[in-house]
Coordinates of C-alpha atoms in Angstrom, one line a residue:
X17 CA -20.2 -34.2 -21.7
X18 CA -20.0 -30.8 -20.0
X19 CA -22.2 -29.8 -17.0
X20 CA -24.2 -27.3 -19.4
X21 CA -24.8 -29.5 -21.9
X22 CA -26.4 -32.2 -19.1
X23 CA -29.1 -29.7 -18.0
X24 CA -30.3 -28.9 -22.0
X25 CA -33.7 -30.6 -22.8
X26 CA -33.5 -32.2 -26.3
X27 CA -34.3 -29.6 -29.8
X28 CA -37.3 -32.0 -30.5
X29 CA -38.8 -31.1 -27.0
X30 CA -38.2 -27.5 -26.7
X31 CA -39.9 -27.3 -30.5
X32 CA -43.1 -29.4 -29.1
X33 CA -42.8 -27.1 -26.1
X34 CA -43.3 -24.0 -28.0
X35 CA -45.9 -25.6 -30.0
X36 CA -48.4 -26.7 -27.5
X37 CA -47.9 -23.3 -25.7
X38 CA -48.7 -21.7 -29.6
X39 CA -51.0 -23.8 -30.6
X40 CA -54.1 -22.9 -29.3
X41 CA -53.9 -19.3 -30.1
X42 CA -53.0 -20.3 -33.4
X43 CA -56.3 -21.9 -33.9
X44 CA -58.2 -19.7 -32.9
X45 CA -56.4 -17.0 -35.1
X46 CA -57.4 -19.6 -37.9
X47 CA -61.1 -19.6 -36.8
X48 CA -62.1 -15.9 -37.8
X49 CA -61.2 -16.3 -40.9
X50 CA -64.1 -16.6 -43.6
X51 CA -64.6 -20.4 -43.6
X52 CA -63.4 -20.6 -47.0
X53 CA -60.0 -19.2 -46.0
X54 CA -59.9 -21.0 -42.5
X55 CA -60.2 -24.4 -44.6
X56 CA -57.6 -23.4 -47.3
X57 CA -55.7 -22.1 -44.1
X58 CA -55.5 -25.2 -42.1
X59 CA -54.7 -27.1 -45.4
X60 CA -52.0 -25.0 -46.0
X61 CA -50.8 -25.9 -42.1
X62 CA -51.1 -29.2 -42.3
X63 CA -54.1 -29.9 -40.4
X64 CA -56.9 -31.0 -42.5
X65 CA -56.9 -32.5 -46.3
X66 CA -58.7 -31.2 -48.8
X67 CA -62.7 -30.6 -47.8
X68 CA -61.6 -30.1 -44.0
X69 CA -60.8 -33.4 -43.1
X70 CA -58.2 -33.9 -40.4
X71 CA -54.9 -35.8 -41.2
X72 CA -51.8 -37.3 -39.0
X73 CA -48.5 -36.4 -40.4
X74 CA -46.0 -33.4 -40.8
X75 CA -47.6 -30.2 -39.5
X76 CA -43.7 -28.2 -40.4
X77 CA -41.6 -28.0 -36.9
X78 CA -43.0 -24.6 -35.7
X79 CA -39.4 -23.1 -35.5
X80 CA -40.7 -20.0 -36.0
X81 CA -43.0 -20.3 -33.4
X82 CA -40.4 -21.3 -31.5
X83 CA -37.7 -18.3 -31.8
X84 CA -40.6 -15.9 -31.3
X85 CA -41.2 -18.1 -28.0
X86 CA -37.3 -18.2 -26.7
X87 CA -37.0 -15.0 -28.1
X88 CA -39.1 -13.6 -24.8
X89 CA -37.7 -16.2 -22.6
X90 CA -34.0 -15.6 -23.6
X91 CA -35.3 -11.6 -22.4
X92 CA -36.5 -12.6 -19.2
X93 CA -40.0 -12.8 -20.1
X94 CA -42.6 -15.5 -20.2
X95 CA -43.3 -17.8 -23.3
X96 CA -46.6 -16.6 -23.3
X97 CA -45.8 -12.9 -23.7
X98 CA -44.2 -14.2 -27.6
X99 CA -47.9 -15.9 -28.3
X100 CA -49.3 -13.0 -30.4
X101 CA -45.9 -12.7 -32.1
X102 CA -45.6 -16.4 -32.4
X103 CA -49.4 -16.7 -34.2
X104 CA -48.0 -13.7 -36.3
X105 CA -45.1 -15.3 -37.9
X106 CA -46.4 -18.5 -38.2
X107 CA -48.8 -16.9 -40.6
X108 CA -46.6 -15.0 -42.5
X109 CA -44.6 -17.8 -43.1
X110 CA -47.5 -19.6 -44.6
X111 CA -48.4 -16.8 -46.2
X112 CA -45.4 -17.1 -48.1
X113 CA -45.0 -20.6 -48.9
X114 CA -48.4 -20.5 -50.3
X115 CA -47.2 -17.6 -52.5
X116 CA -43.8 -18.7 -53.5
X117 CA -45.5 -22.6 -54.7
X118 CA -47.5 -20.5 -56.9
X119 CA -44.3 -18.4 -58.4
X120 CA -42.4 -21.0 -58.8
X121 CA -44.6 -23.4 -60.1
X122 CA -44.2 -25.8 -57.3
X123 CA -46.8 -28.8 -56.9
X124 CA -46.1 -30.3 -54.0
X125 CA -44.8 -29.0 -50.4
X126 CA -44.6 -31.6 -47.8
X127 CA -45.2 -34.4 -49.8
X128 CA -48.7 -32.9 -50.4
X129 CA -50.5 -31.1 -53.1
X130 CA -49.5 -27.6 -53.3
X131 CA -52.4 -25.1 -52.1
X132 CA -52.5 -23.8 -55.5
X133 CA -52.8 -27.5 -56.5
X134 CA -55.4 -28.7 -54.5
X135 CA -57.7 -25.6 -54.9
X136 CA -56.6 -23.5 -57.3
X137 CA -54.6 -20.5 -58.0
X138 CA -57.3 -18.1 -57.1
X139 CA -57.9 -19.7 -53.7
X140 CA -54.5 -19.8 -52.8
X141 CA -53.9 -16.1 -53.6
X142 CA -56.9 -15.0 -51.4
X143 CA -55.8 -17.7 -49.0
X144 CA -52.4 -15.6 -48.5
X145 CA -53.7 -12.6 -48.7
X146 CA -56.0 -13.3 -45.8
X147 CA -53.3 -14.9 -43.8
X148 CA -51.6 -11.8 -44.1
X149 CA -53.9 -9.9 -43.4
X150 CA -54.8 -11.7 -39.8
X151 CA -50.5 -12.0 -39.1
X152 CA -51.1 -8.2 -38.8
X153 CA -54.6 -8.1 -37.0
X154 CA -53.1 -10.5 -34.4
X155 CA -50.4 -8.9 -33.0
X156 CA -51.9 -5.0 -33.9
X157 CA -54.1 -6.5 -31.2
X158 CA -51.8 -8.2 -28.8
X159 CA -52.4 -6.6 -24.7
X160 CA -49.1 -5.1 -23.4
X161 CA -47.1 -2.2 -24.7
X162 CA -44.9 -4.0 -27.0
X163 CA -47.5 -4.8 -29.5
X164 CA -47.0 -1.5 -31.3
X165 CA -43.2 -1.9 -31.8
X166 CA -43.7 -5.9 -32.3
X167 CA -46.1 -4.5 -35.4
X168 CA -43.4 -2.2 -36.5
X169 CA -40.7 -5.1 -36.3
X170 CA -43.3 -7.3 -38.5
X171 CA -44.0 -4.2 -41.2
X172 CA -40.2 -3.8 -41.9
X173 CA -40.1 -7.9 -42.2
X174 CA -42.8 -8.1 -44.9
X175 CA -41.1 -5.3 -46.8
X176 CA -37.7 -7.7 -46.7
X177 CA -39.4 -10.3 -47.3
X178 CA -40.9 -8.9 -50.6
X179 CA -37.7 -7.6 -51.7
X180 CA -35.8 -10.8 -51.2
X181 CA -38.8 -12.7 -53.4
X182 CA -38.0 -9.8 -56.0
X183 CA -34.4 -10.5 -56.0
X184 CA -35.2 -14.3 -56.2
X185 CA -37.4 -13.8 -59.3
X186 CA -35.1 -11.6 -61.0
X187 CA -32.4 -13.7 -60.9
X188 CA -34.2 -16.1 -62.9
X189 CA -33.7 -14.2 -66.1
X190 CA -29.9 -13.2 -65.7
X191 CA -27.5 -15.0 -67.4
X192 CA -25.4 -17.7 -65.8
X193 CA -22.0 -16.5 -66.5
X194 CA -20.6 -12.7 -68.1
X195 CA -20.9 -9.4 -66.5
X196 CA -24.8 -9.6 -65.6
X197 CA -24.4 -13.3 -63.7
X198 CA -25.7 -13.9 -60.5
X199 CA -22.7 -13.7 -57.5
X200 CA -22.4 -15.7 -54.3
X201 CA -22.8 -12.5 -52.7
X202 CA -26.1 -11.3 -54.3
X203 CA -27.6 -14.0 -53.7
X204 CA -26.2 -14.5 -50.0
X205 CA -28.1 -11.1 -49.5
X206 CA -31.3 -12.1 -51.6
X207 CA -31.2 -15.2 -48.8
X208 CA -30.9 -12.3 -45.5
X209 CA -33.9 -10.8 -47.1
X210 CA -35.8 -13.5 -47.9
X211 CA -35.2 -15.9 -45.4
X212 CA -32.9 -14.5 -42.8
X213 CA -35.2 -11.9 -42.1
X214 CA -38.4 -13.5 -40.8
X215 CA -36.3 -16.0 -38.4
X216 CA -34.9 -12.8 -37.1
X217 CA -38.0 -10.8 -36.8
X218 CA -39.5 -14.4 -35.3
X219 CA -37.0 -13.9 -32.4
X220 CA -36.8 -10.2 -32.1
X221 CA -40.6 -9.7 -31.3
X222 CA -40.8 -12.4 -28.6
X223 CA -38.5 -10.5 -27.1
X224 CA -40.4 -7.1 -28.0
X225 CA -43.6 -8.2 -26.7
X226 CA -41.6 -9.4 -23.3
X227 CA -40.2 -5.8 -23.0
X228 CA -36.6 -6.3 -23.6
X229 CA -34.3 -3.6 -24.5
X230 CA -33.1 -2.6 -28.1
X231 CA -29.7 -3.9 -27.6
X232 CA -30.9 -7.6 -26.9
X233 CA -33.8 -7.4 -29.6
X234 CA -31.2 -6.3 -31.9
X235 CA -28.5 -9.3 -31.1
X236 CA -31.7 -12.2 -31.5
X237 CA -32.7 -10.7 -34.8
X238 CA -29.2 -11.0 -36.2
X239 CA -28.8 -13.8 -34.8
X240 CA -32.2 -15.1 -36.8
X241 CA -30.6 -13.7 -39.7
X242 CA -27.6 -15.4 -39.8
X243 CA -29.5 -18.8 -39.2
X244 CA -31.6 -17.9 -42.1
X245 CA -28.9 -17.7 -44.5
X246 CA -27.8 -21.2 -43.0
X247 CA -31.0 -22.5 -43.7
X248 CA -31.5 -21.1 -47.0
X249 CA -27.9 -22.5 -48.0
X250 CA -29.1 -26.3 -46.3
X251 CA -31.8 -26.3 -48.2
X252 CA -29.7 -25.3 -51.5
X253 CA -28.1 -28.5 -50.7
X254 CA -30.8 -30.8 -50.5
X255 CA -32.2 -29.3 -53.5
X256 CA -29.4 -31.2 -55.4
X257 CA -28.1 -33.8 -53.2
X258 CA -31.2 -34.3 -50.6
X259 CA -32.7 -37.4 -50.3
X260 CA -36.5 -37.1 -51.6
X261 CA -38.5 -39.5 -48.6
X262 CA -36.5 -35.9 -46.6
X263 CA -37.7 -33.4 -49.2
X264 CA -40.8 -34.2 -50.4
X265 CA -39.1 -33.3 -54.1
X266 CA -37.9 -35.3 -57.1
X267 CA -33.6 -36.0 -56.9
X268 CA -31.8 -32.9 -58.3
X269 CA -35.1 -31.0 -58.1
X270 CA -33.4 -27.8 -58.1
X271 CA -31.1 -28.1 -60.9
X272 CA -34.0 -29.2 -63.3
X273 CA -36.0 -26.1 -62.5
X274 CA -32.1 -24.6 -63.3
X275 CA -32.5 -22.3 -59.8
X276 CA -29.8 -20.0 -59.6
X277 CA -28.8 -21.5 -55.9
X278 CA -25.8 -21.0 -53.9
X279 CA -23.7 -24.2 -54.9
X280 CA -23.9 -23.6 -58.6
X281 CA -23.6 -20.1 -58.7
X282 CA -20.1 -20.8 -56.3
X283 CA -19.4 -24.0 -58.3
X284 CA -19.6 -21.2 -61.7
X285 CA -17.2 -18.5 -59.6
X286 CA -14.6 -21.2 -59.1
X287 CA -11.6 -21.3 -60.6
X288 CA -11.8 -24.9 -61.8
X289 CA -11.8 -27.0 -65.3
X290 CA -15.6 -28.4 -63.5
X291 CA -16.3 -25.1 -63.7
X292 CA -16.4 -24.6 -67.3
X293 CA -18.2 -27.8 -68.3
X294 CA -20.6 -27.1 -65.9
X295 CA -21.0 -23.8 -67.7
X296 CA -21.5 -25.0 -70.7
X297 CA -24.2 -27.9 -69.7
X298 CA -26.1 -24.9 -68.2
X299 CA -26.1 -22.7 -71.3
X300 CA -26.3 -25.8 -74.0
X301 CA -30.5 -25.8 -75.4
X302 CA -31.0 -29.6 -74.0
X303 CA -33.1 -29.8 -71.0
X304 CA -31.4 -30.4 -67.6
X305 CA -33.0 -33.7 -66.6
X306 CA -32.1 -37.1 -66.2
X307 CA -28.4 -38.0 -66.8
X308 CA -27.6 -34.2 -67.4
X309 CA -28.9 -33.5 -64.2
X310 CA -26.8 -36.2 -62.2
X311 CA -23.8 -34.7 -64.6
X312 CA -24.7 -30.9 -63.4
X313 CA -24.7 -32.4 -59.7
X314 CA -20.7 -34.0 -60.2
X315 CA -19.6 -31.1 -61.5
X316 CA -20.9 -28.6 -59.2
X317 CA -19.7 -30.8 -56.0
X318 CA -16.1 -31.4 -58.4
X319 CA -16.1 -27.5 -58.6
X320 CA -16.2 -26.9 -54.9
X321 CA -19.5 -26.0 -55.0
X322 CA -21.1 -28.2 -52.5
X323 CA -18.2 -27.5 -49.9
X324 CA -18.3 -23.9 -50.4
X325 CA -22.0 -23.8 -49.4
X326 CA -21.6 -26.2 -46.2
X327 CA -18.9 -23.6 -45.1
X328 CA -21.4 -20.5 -45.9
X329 CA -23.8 -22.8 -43.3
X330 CA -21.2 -23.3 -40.9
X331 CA -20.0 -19.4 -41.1
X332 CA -23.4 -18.6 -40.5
X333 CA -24.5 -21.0 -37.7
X334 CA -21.0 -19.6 -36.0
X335 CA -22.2 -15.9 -36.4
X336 CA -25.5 -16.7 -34.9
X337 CA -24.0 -18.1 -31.9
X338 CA -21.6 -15.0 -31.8
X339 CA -24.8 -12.7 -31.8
X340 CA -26.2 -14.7 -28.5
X341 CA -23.2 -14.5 -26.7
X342 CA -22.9 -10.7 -26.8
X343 CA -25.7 -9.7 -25.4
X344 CA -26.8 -10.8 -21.9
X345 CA -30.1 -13.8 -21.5
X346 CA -31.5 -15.4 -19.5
X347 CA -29.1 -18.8 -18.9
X348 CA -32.2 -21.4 -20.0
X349 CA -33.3 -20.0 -22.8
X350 CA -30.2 -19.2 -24.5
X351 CA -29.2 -22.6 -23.8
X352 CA -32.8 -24.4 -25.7
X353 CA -31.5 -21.7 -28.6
X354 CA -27.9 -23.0 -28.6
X355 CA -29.8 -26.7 -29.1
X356 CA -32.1 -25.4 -31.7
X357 CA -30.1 -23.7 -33.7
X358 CA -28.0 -26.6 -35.0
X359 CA -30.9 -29.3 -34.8
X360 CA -32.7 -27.4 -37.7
X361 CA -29.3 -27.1 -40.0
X362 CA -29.0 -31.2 -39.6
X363 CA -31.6 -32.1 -42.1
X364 CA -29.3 -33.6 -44.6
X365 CA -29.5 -37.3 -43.2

């Protein structure tokens, strides 16, 4: 064990870190809502049960909260500089999730009702809306003289964001194979937009709101980007193969919805006799549940389709550390970013 790696505090503490410093601001965010929405709201974080009760449980890991936070650090700043921006993301994030469960027909989401599920479409619509909404009004309102370019860095994010869920949707009525398929690439790029680019904005306006220059807010949201595409390509993965007491979704939950993810569409690109059969068990008129789901799964992972999207994670996680190392930080910080960054890929176990 190296010197460096001695003096790192462990990804679970540097996450609680980030969320205590967060979490009151947070809250208070939450509280000027209409009380409708605040109660929706804190649902939707994980903080009360339906009617406003409290719960104990999974509240999500905050890593958004915490790029935003490292983000200022890593730029010579204070933690607390990234609070506004922190508050901001965390509520654009929720903001989509609650959206998304409702496109995608999704019930549960942390091995809880769905928003959408527990109170009904119309209340989770308004529920995001008015998370959006306050992501804005937050850091519009944030003291310093980075709020006005940390808003900027958030309005380009939301219109990424959008366009990634477009992509996402579209994709759902193209063909799986012939001219008009889905490729590993487009969807690699529907991933930067819909994922990749609010973990980069999350680290970018930490370091906004701490003052840092454009070169080093450039290098932290690329590197955010590239650990969205890993993340979008883990949870590909344990969309087929993950274990459901991890996901909070049925075995091979992905493949019966027949979601155009990475491994299949890389498992369909291969040049492979899996390839072909898995073709045509994804175009044959019989549902894609049960034992043709477990088939779909061995033929995707005979096809290469598994390996090919642990290597896009690993090519990804590697380009995000690239992105840190050439740009100057403060020693710390980059070090609590080079433990985070592979903690939240290892979610597979």
């Amino acid at each position: 064990m190296t010197p460096s790696t001695t003096r790192r505090t462990s990804a679970p503490r540097v996450l609680d870190r980030c969320r205590e410093l967060v979490r009151p601001a947070l809250v208070e965010s939450v509280r000027r809502l209409h009380p409708w929405h605040a109660e929706t709201a804190a649902f939707s974080l994980g903080w009360s049960g339906v009617g406003g009760d409290p719960v104990s449980g999974s509240q999500g890991k905050g890593v958004r909260q915490a790029l935003a936070v490292l983000g200022a650090e890593a730029a010579g700043g204070s933690g607390a500089d990234a609070v506004p921006g922190a508050v901001a993301v965390e509520l654009i994030h929720t903001f989509s999730l609650i959206h998304d469960d409702i496109m995608d027909g999704d019930e549960t989401r942390r091995r809880r009702p769905a928003l959408w599920k527990a109170y009904g479409t119309g209340p989770a619509v308004l529920a995001g809306d008015a998370l959006f909404a306050l992501a804005v009004s937050t850091l519009a309102e944030s003291p310093g003289p980075g709020g006005p370019a940390a808003v900027r860095q958030l309005a380009g994010t939301l219109g990424e964001l959008v366009h990634g869920q477009a992509q996402d949707l579209l994709f759902e009525s193209r063909p799986w194979t012939g001219p008009d398929a889905v490729l590993p690439q487009e969807y690699r790029a529907m991933a930067t937009h819909k994922t990749g680019s609010l973990l980069g904005c999350a680290a970018a306006v930490g370091a906004v709101l701490a003052g840092a220059p454009p070169s080093t807010t450039e290098a932290l949201d690329r590197a955010g980007r590239h650990l969205g595409v890993a993340f979008q390509a883990v949870d590909d993965l344990l969309g087929i193969w993950g274990d459901p007491q991890v996901t909070g979704k049925p075995v091979h939950s992905d493949l019966r919805r027949l979601k155009k993810t990475y491994p299949v569409l890389a498992a369909l690109a291969a040049d492979h006799p899996a390839a072909r059969s898995l073709e045509a068990l994804l175009t044959s008129a019989d549902p894609l549940d049960g034992p043709a789901a477990r088939r779909a799964a061995e033929l995707i992972d005979a096809a290469g389709g598994r390996r090919a999207t642990a290597a896009e994670a690993q090519e990804h996680l590697t380009a995000a550390h690239d992105c840190l190392d050439r740009v100057e930080l403060a020693e710390e910080a980059r070090g609590d970013l080079l433990t985070l960054i592979p903690y939240l890929l290892d979610r597979t176990g």
